[in-house]
Amino acid sequence: MLDSISKRILEEVADLHTVPEGAYNIRVNGKSDSRNTTANIDITSKTDVSGIDIRIKDGTKKESVHIPVVLSQSGLKEVVYNDFYIGENCDVTIVAGCGIDNCGNQDSQHDGVHRFFIGRNSHIKYVEKHYGQGDGDGKRILNPVTELTLEEGASAELEMVQIKGVDSTDRKTYAKLGAGARLVVRERLMTHGDQYAVSYYEVSLDGEGSSADVVSRSVARDKSFQKFDSKIIGNTVCNGHTECDAIIMDDARILAVPGLEANSLEAALIHEAAIGKIAGEQLMKLMTLGLTEAEAEERIINGFLK
Amino acid sequence: MLELKNLTFTVEDEDGSRRDILSDVSLTIEDGRFIVVTGPNGSGKSTLAKLIMGIEKPTSGRIFFDGEDITEMSVTDRARLGISFAFQQPVRFKGITVLDLLRIASGRELSVSEACGYLSAVGLCAKDYIRRETNASLSGGEIKRIEIATVLARSTRLAVFDEPEAGIDLWSFQNLTHEFTKLRENMNGSIMIISHQERILDIADEIILLTDKGIARRGTKDEIMPEILGTSAAVNMCTGNQSFAGVIR
Ligand SMILES: Nc1ncnc2c1ncn2[C@@H]1O[C@H](COP(=O)(O)OP(=O)(O)O)[C@@H](O)[C@H]1O
Ligand SMILES: [Mg+2]
């Protein structure tokens, strides 16, 4: 049975109020708490390391898999390997996400390594939310690694969200795209306090006509630090775009390192990066509508990260 | 009622010399009045509007709203008291939709159909816009209309519009002038519009001509029009100065 803290965290990271429909695996404090499989989606535990294998049959459409992780025991550190084998012609939604409640004074850490093998002409939407709470001195640490292999005609849409409470993140995302494959990444990040967040992308456009669009929107407050390091490699006729759009506040620091590598005359690659504080005119406009300066700031940030 | 008493706004230029943008301007706008401020570019019209809204603070002079001295009051408090302002150059927001903005403006959870009403009033086909972000994808004319709609949605006792005509076609303009009249009737409030548009001058109770020497003249359209044609504005018109091509007929 889930306690109230776990329930609250599941709401935050996976929008789950009850047990999800479809396939799921809920991991709480280092153990699988509950699991459900469907005719098309199988989940099995790994035997050599901790983690699961998720196998999705060819032609599976409009199904979802939820694999949320909850850590509420202070001092727990785990590395988990989850592998997704997605057949051909699928269209599925995968909701991951990790929430840490740390009330103690020891660091809690979850390092999830997710590998996706996406079959021909399959589409996945992958949502990963990070969330931390608890007022202990122990840190809440999340270091996810995501590796994607997209076969011909496959597409993946990644939504990576980290808005609150995670002290330290080192995110690495690697993708290799086959012919006609498409990768879309939307990262939203807010850091505050002394938080530290690094996001590294390495996208290899290997197949003809492949494309990638990697966009990060972030807000850094207080004394937090963010680094967005995104590299797109074009090896053939392909299209790549990466963008970092950041609002800096207080004493925060942001480092944007957009990188492009063209190994083919036919590679069309673009990067954009913008860092700036909230515009004074924006605050002023909302204040003329009756908001206080603090309320105006909140609205602008919420809109920006929406 | 809005009273401006001896407002002076002085700025320091780059070379360190001081320059009066507005000097000793006094003006009273009674309830239910519709006044238009016109005058050449650079005469301080936008500055005057910003002083009323509290975006700029006067170097000297006082501002009273319904008898209360609001000279030191913040923008937020003035807004809550019942003053609104449509900017000459509206700002844009990433991720804030037109509906969000209208809801913030009205201070309540406006229904979609109510929000659409405000958009129609400014000549926008509401369904196409209500969910749009107020970001750089909107054209200058579109963002300008949305700016006006936010002030209509506030329906406060005093509304100041800074050159609302910019980017708005004449057909929509008919509607807009109708909205201004309606706004005044509904609120028994006062409206101040900074404009060069003759159609707006037509519906004003009173026109104020602001020049670099301050309020040069105030009166009805018939009294003021000859005056306008005899000022530097007319000269600008002859020299093709786009910034103030006289009154747009
Ligand atoms: N804060 C300021 N600092 C310096 N100069 C200003 C400031 N505000 C306005 N001005 C100057 O005052 C003059 C009047 O500006 P404005 O009020 O925008 O005129 P208008 O709206 O009549 O065209 C302009 O020359 C403008 O550059
Ligand atoms: Mg102006």
XYZ file of C-alpha atoms and ligand atoms in Angstrom:
583
model
C 0.000 0.000 0.000
C 1.159 3.507 -0.784
C 1.481 5.975 2.061
C 0.328 9.579 1.748
C 3.793 10.919 0.897
C 4.156 8.446 -1.960
C 0.699 9.328 -3.210
C 1.511 13.011 -3.186
C 4.733 12.390 -5.108
C 2.962 10.219 -7.663
C 0.555 13.062 -8.290
C 3.443 15.425 -8.891
C 5.525 13.271 -11.193
C 2.920 11.286 -13.066
C -0.379 13.113 -12.522
C -1.574 9.912 -10.928
C -4.417 10.113 -8.459
C -5.292 6.459 -8.612
C -3.688 3.403 -10.117
C -3.004 4.206 -13.778
C -4.756 2.567 -16.666
C -2.749 0.274 -18.861
C 0.684 -1.052 -18.089
C 2.600 0.272 -15.118
C 5.368 -0.389 -12.687
C 5.502 1.692 -9.519
C 8.819 1.609 -7.734
C 8.953 2.763 -4.121
C 12.118 2.925 -2.031
C 14.151 0.552 -4.142
C 11.464 -2.091 -4.683
C 8.721 -2.684 -7.170
C 5.508 -1.777 -5.342
C 3.009 -2.805 -7.971
C 2.909 -3.725 -11.621
C 0.428 -4.338 -14.367
C 0.982 -5.668 -17.860
C -1.368 -5.768 -20.834
C -1.776 -8.051 -23.820
C 0.607 -5.841 -25.788
C 2.936 -4.518 -23.120
C 5.026 -6.789 -20.991
C 7.163 -5.745 -18.032
C 9.753 -8.028 -16.471
C 12.358 -7.446 -13.773
C 15.998 -7.606 -14.721
C 17.974 -10.317 -13.012
C 21.543 -8.979 -13.212
C 20.938 -5.361 -12.129
C 17.944 -3.554 -10.708
C 15.475 -2.336 -13.259
C 12.927 -3.590 -15.720
C 12.525 -4.530 -19.366
C 9.456 -3.188 -21.088
C 8.496 -4.922 -24.322
C 5.867 -3.431 -26.567
C 4.473 -5.535 -29.393
C 4.364 -4.452 -33.034
C 1.328 -2.389 -33.863
C 0.458 -1.373 -30.290
C -1.460 1.883 -30.508
C -2.956 4.309 -28.022
C -1.593 2.499 -25.000
C 0.426 3.900 -22.164
C 3.069 2.770 -19.709
C 3.646 4.469 -16.372
C 6.874 3.793 -14.524
C 7.083 6.303 -11.672
C 9.696 6.101 -8.959
C 9.306 7.328 -5.385
C 12.098 7.737 -2.876
C 10.944 8.718 0.572
C 13.593 7.024 2.669
C 16.438 9.417 3.462
C 19.862 8.186 2.428
C 18.696 5.758 -0.235
C 20.912 5.651 -3.328
C 20.058 3.557 -6.339
C 20.976 3.005 -9.952
C 18.160 1.573 -12.031
C 18.276 0.313 -15.605
C 15.073 0.382 -17.612
C 15.047 -0.831 -21.208
C 12.191 -0.212 -23.613
C 11.872 -2.424 -26.652
C 9.249 -0.864 -28.860
C 8.140 -2.841 -31.899
C 7.181 -1.509 -35.302
C 4.212 0.724 -36.085
C 3.435 1.523 -32.474
C 2.041 4.706 -30.985
C 2.488 4.754 -27.223
C 2.896 7.162 -24.338
C 5.441 6.458 -21.659
C 5.313 8.384 -18.417
C 8.365 8.118 -16.225
C 9.214 10.451 -13.408
C 10.918 10.444 -10.102
C 10.014 12.154 -6.902
C 12.167 12.309 -3.812
C 10.957 13.189 -0.363
C 13.935 13.723 1.862
C 13.256 14.767 5.419
C 16.470 13.357 6.756
C 20.027 14.574 6.657
C 21.471 11.981 4.315
C 21.491 12.425 0.567
C 18.921 10.529 -1.474
C 19.824 9.719 -5.027
C 18.169 8.016 -7.990
C 20.140 7.450 -11.160
C 17.858 6.082 -13.840
C 19.330 4.763 -17.058
C 16.628 4.523 -19.694
C 17.278 2.948 -23.057
C 14.759 3.094 -25.871
C 14.879 0.941 -28.970
C 12.160 2.324 -31.185
C 11.134 0.171 -34.126
C 10.339 1.266 -37.665
C 7.558 3.825 -38.030
C 6.767 3.811 -34.338
C 5.990 6.950 -32.394
C 6.528 7.426 -28.706
C 5.767 10.276 -26.401
C 7.949 10.157 -23.347
C 7.224 12.341 -20.320
C 9.710 12.544 -17.495
C 9.084 14.715 -14.486
C 11.409 15.278 -11.592
C 10.259 16.552 -8.262
C 11.703 16.907 -4.794
C 10.254 17.807 -1.425
C 11.024 17.454 2.269
C 12.911 19.851 4.502
C 15.832 17.710 5.603
C 19.445 18.734 5.056
C 20.050 15.668 2.902
C 20.197 16.431 -0.799
C 17.789 15.169 -3.445
C 19.831 14.039 -6.388
C 18.697 12.754 -9.789
C 21.066 11.794 -12.575
C 19.103 10.410 -15.489
C 20.656 8.946 -18.594
C 18.446 8.496 -21.629
C 19.595 6.661 -24.727
C 17.407 6.470 -27.788
C 17.830 4.488 -30.964
C 15.285 5.412 -33.597
C 14.905 3.164 -36.584
C 13.707 4.213 -39.985
C 10.652 6.436 -39.835
C 10.442 6.323 -36.046
C 9.729 9.404 -33.988
C 10.075 10.320 -30.357
C 8.751 13.312 -28.492
C 10.402 13.884 -25.143
C 9.062 16.159 -22.470
C 11.513 16.603 -19.631
C 10.295 18.637 -16.692
C 12.016 19.599 -13.479
C 10.371 22.472 -11.686
C 10.921 22.027 -7.988
C 12.935 20.633 -5.210
C 15.751 18.704 -6.891
C 19.118 19.784 -5.530
C 21.360 18.319 -8.125
C 20.788 16.879 -11.581
C 23.186 15.717 -14.185
C 21.117 14.711 -17.177
C 22.555 13.029 -20.220
C 20.562 12.264 -23.329
C 21.946 10.443 -26.350
C 20.037 9.755 -29.546
C 20.824 8.060 -32.829
C 18.387 8.563 -35.654
C 17.834 6.391 -38.719
C 16.432 7.469 -42.073
C 13.427 9.762 -41.802
C 13.407 9.514 -38.019
C 12.465 12.538 -35.921
C 13.303 13.569 -32.381
C 11.593 16.418 -30.564
C 12.749 17.425 -27.094
C 11.069 19.975 -24.861
C 12.907 20.532 -21.650
C 11.541 22.764 -18.906
C 13.634 23.517 -15.903
C 13.493 25.740 -12.893
C 16.205 25.837 -10.294
C 16.328 27.724 -7.038
C 18.322 27.888 -3.813
C 21.744 26.358 -4.332
C 20.544 23.886 -6.940
C 22.716 22.622 -9.708
C 21.391 21.277 -12.998
C 23.337 20.135 -16.003
C 21.694 18.917 -19.152
C 23.739 17.358 -21.912
C 22.397 16.247 -25.283
C 24.172 14.427 -28.052
C 21.981 13.786 -31.051
C 23.394 11.977 -34.032
C 21.485 12.407 -37.279
C 22.702 9.331 -39.136
C 19.865 8.474 -41.515
C 18.895 10.461 -44.573
C 16.083 12.880 -43.922
C 16.301 12.551 -40.155
C 15.578 15.598 -38.015
C 15.874 16.815 -34.455
C 14.474 19.766 -32.550
C 15.877 20.149 -29.050
C 14.486 23.093 -27.087
C 15.098 24.036 -23.482
C 13.267 26.694 -21.544
C 14.562 27.408 -18.108
C 14.462 29.756 -15.173
C 17.346 30.015 -12.731
C 16.648 31.742 -9.426
C 18.559 32.484 -6.229
C 22.086 31.116 -6.355
C 21.365 28.166 -8.591
C 23.456 27.061 -11.532
C 22.354 25.623 -14.865
C 24.250 24.345 -17.813
C 22.630 23.463 -21.103
C 25.039 21.657 -23.359
C 23.449 20.434 -26.524
C 25.219 18.947 -29.489
C 23.645 17.955 -32.773
C 25.712 15.996 -35.253
C 24.596 15.907 -38.869
C 26.112 13.048 -40.837
C 23.912 13.161 -43.920
C 20.985 15.039 -45.447
C 19.259 16.113 -42.259
C 17.796 18.980 -40.259
C 18.791 19.882 -36.729
C 17.719 22.708 -34.461
C 18.644 23.338 -30.858
C 17.529 26.231 -28.720
C 18.097 27.383 -25.187
C 15.900 30.162 -23.861
C 16.601 31.082 -20.270
C 15.467 33.609 -17.682
C 18.091 34.489 -15.146
C 17.190 35.911 -11.738
C 18.848 36.931 -8.489
C 22.400 35.601 -8.229
C 21.933 32.622 -10.502
C 24.339 31.522 -13.214
C 23.521 29.959 -16.563
C 25.865 28.468 -19.073
C 24.545 27.683 -22.550
C 26.774 25.660 -24.806
C 24.966 24.930 -28.020
C 27.053 22.789 -30.324
C 26.687 21.790 -33.951
C 28.767 19.377 -35.938
C 28.206 18.966 -39.678
C 29.893 16.045 -41.353
C 27.962 16.384 -44.558
C 27.385 19.181 -47.025
C 23.668 18.426 -46.819
C 23.357 18.821 -43.071
C 21.269 21.887 -42.137
C 21.884 22.751 -38.501
C 20.813 25.739 -36.439
C 21.348 26.743 -32.863
C 19.899 29.586 -30.853
C 20.577 30.610 -27.300
C 19.184 33.499 -25.316
C 19.668 34.315 -21.646
C 18.181 37.370 -20.016
C 16.353 38.701 -17.035
C 12.596 39.299 -17.029
C 11.947 42.428 -19.064
C 10.960 45.442 -16.976
C 8.187 46.308 -19.440
C 6.637 42.887 -18.959
C 6.474 43.373 -15.195
C 5.135 46.871 -15.722
C 2.358 45.743 -18.068
C 1.084 43.163 -15.585
C 1.307 45.678 -12.753
C -0.908 48.056 -14.751
C -3.400 45.177 -14.778
C -3.369 45.154 -10.982
C -0.776 42.507 -10.132
C 1.968 43.167 -7.601
C 5.526 42.905 -8.830
C 5.914 39.470 -7.217
C 2.652 38.232 -8.746
C 3.698 39.577 -12.129
C 7.030 37.774 -11.895
C 5.267 34.523 -11.017
C 2.881 34.830 -13.971
C 5.705 35.523 -16.393
C 7.702 32.531 -15.180
C 4.715 30.192 -15.177
C 3.831 31.212 -18.712
C 7.395 30.839 -19.863
C 7.655 27.333 -18.439
C 4.198 26.199 -19.508
C -11.942 62.805 -11.364
C -8.294 63.170 -12.274
C -6.350 66.275 -11.409
C -2.802 66.970 -12.522
C -1.272 69.886 -10.684
C 1.859 71.586 -11.970
C 3.484 68.410 -13.265
C 7.068 68.710 -14.335
C 9.146 65.836 -15.639
C 12.804 66.512 -16.087
C 15.364 64.129 -17.544
C 19.095 64.275 -17.694
C 20.480 63.954 -21.184
C 23.636 62.059 -22.022
C 25.763 65.197 -21.899
C 24.526 65.805 -18.344
C 22.287 68.730 -19.211
C 18.757 68.721 -17.811
C 15.732 68.920 -20.031
C 12.063 69.364 -19.166
C 9.938 66.861 -21.060
C 6.891 68.313 -19.359
C 6.910 71.596 -17.582
C 4.250 72.783 -15.172
C 1.365 70.889 -16.765
C -1.996 71.222 -15.004
C -5.117 69.465 -16.169
C -8.423 68.274 -14.722
C -10.494 65.492 -16.223
C -14.001 65.337 -14.776
C -15.955 62.116 -14.468
C -17.636 61.000 -17.643
C -15.357 63.130 -19.805
C -13.733 61.939 -22.975
C -10.625 63.864 -23.804
C -8.093 63.505 -26.554
C -4.513 64.633 -26.241
C -2.828 65.390 -29.501
C 0.385 67.076 -30.506
C 3.664 66.538 -32.287
C 5.945 63.638 -31.668
C 8.221 64.192 -28.715
C 5.917 66.680 -27.034
C 5.583 64.407 -24.006
C 2.177 62.789 -24.549
C 3.316 59.280 -23.622
C 5.239 60.682 -20.690
C 2.080 62.361 -19.432
C 0.199 59.054 -19.677
C 2.975 57.236 -17.820
C 2.894 59.814 -15.041
C -0.832 59.211 -14.622
C -0.344 55.426 -14.462
C 2.662 55.763 -12.138
C 5.160 54.240 -14.545
C 7.144 57.455 -14.272
C 7.226 59.730 -11.234
C 7.054 63.496 -11.726
C 10.046 65.611 -10.808
C 7.556 67.951 -9.170
C 3.805 68.468 -9.010
C 0.962 66.339 -7.638
C -1.599 63.929 -9.073
C -5.027 63.469 -7.501
C -7.563 60.778 -8.329
C -11.042 61.279 -6.890
C -9.508 63.751 -4.486
C -6.846 61.373 -3.214
C -3.192 62.282 -3.705
C -1.737 59.374 -5.669
C 1.584 60.972 -6.595
C 3.572 58.475 -4.543
C 1.316 55.492 -5.193
C 2.653 52.396 -6.967
C 1.454 51.268 -10.390
C -0.291 48.263 -8.844
C -2.216 50.370 -6.340
C -3.264 52.856 -9.011
C -4.442 49.981 -11.182
C -6.495 48.625 -8.283
C -7.870 52.070 -7.585
C -9.292 52.212 -11.101
C -6.752 53.503 -13.592
C -5.794 51.583 -16.717
C -3.383 52.207 -19.503
C -2.980 50.826 -23.013
C 0.670 51.166 -23.997
C 1.743 52.783 -27.226
C 4.142 49.888 -27.713
C 2.596 46.772 -26.153
C 4.869 44.114 -24.701
C 4.752 40.448 -25.607
C 4.879 37.390 -23.391
C 6.024 33.874 -24.138
C 3.518 31.331 -22.928
C 0.857 33.804 -21.749
C -2.174 33.441 -23.990
C -4.602 36.135 -25.020
C -7.177 34.526 -22.740
C -4.728 34.511 -19.808
C -4.035 38.186 -20.322
C -7.712 39.107 -20.522
C -8.350 37.134 -17.344
C -5.546 38.901 -15.506
C -6.913 42.210 -16.795
C -10.476 41.554 -15.684
C -9.292 40.175 -12.339
C -11.557 37.142 -12.586
C -12.079 33.892 -14.464
C -13.634 35.447 -17.540
C -15.539 32.902 -19.559
C -14.265 32.201 -23.048
C -17.293 33.866 -24.588
C -16.845 37.008 -22.485
C -13.204 37.132 -23.513
C -14.205 36.703 -27.136
C -16.512 39.686 -26.754
C -13.560 41.943 -25.924
C -11.609 40.648 -28.896
C -14.494 41.190 -31.275
C -14.750 44.712 -29.939
C -11.246 45.436 -31.203
C -11.918 43.769 -34.528
C -10.220 40.429 -33.989
C -11.939 37.215 -34.942
C -11.976 35.837 -31.429
C -11.792 32.088 -32.047
C -8.513 32.443 -33.917
C -6.856 34.400 -31.159
C -8.127 33.392 -27.765
C -5.609 30.538 -27.322
C -2.744 32.245 -29.114
C 0.312 33.172 -27.106
C 0.977 36.891 -26.898
C 4.462 36.274 -28.250
C 6.411 37.465 -31.258
C 4.191 35.475 -33.617
C 1.501 38.164 -33.390
C 1.754 41.086 -35.804
C 2.087 44.664 -34.592
C -1.566 45.389 -35.352
C -2.735 42.232 -33.587
C -0.801 42.853 -30.382
C -2.002 46.451 -30.407
C -5.648 45.365 -30.548
C -5.089 42.859 -27.760
C -3.543 45.642 -25.694
C -6.695 47.709 -26.144
C -8.845 44.677 -25.307
C -7.043 44.248 -21.960
C -8.004 47.796 -21.022
C -11.606 47.273 -22.156
C -11.697 44.121 -20.018
C -10.624 46.092 -16.978
C -13.388 48.676 -17.402
C -11.986 51.047 -14.810
C -13.056 54.564 -13.911
C -10.178 56.058 -15.865
C -8.718 54.555 -19.017
C -5.765 56.017 -20.873
C -5.012 54.835 -24.405
C -1.743 55.792 -26.049
C -2.201 56.066 -29.823
C -4.668 53.182 -30.139
C -5.079 53.781 -33.869
C -1.634 52.512 -34.815
C -1.929 49.386 -36.936
C -5.726 49.344 -36.952
C -7.642 49.523 -40.201
C -10.436 52.010 -40.653
C -13.187 49.430 -40.681
C -12.226 48.132 -37.239
C -11.851 51.693 -36.175
C -15.561 52.329 -36.453
C -16.146 49.580 -33.919
C -13.412 50.806 -31.689
C -14.740 54.333 -31.412
C -18.061 52.755 -30.518
C -16.334 50.786 -27.743
C -14.744 53.903 -26.340
C -18.128 55.575 -26.158
C -19.609 52.477 -24.515
C -16.799 52.308 -21.975
C -17.524 55.847 -20.919
C -21.257 55.247 -20.628
C -20.939 52.031 -18.623
C -18.499 53.336 -16.080
C -19.429 56.985 -15.944
C -15.669 57.004 -16.153
C -13.209 59.211 -17.917
C -11.260 58.379 -21.011
C -8.072 59.958 -22.177
C -6.869 59.026 -25.618
C -3.620 60.127 -27.128
C -4.360 60.276 -30.811
C -3.923 61.948 -34.143
C -7.019 60.310 -35.625
C -9.727 62.675 -36.724
C -12.430 60.079 -36.021
C -11.306 60.043 -32.436
C -11.051 63.816 -32.276
C -14.629 63.814 -33.561
C -16.035 61.931 -30.603
C -14.020 63.733 -27.934
C -15.653 66.179 -25.551
C -12.466 68.111 -25.506
C -9.122 68.153 -27.256
C -5.874 69.088 -25.634
C -3.018 70.186 -27.791
C 0.314 69.407 -26.202
C 3.467 70.923 -27.661
C 6.987 71.178 -26.361
C 5.807 74.308 -24.577
C 3.196 72.380 -22.584
C -0.569 72.541 -23.052
C -0.835 74.957 -25.945
C -4.580 74.892 -26.227
C -7.679 73.049 -25.054
C -11.126 73.130 -26.529
C -13.585 71.425 -28.863
C -12.578 70.003 -32.182
C -13.796 73.039 -34.073
C -11.788 75.325 -31.867
C -8.648 73.241 -31.957
C -8.404 72.102 -35.550
C -7.340 75.482 -36.954
C -4.846 75.693 -34.129
C -3.326 72.337 -35.031
C -2.974 73.387 -38.631
C -1.148 76.504 -37.513
C 1.444 74.764 -35.354
C 4.673 72.974 -36.034
C 2.527 69.931 -36.660
C 1.459 71.428 -39.945
C 5.065 72.160 -40.753
C 5.923 68.563 -40.048
C 3.178 67.530 -42.379
C 4.670 69.624 -45.175
C 8.157 68.320 -44.607
C 6.794 64.801 -44.686
C 7.653 64.046 -41.075
C 5.910 60.720 -40.568
C 6.002 61.041 -36.823
C 3.259 63.614 -36.760
C 1.561 63.952 -40.094
C -0.978 66.298 -38.609
C -4.371 64.818 -38.037
C -5.181 61.727 -40.015
C -8.406 62.228 -41.888
N 12.842 58.489 -19.006
C 13.272 59.285 -20.003
N 14.580 59.625 -20.093
C 15.024 60.428 -21.094
N 14.243 60.919 -22.052
C 12.939 60.609 -22.030
C 12.381 59.778 -21.009
N 11.061 59.629 -21.258
C 10.819 60.339 -22.374
N 11.920 60.937 -22.831
C 12.014 61.837 -23.991
O 10.970 62.751 -23.855
C 10.466 63.154 -25.108
C 8.965 62.959 -25.129
O 8.684 61.593 -25.238
P 7.204 61.021 -25.309
O 6.505 61.330 -24.058
O 7.314 59.604 -25.690
O 6.591 61.889 -26.488
P 5.329 61.629 -27.395
O 4.577 60.476 -26.844
O 4.567 62.907 -27.371
O 5.855 61.352 -28.764
C 11.212 62.355 -26.137
O 12.227 63.152 -26.663
C 11.766 61.207 -25.327
O 12.940 60.735 -25.914
Mg 4.067 58.607 -27.591
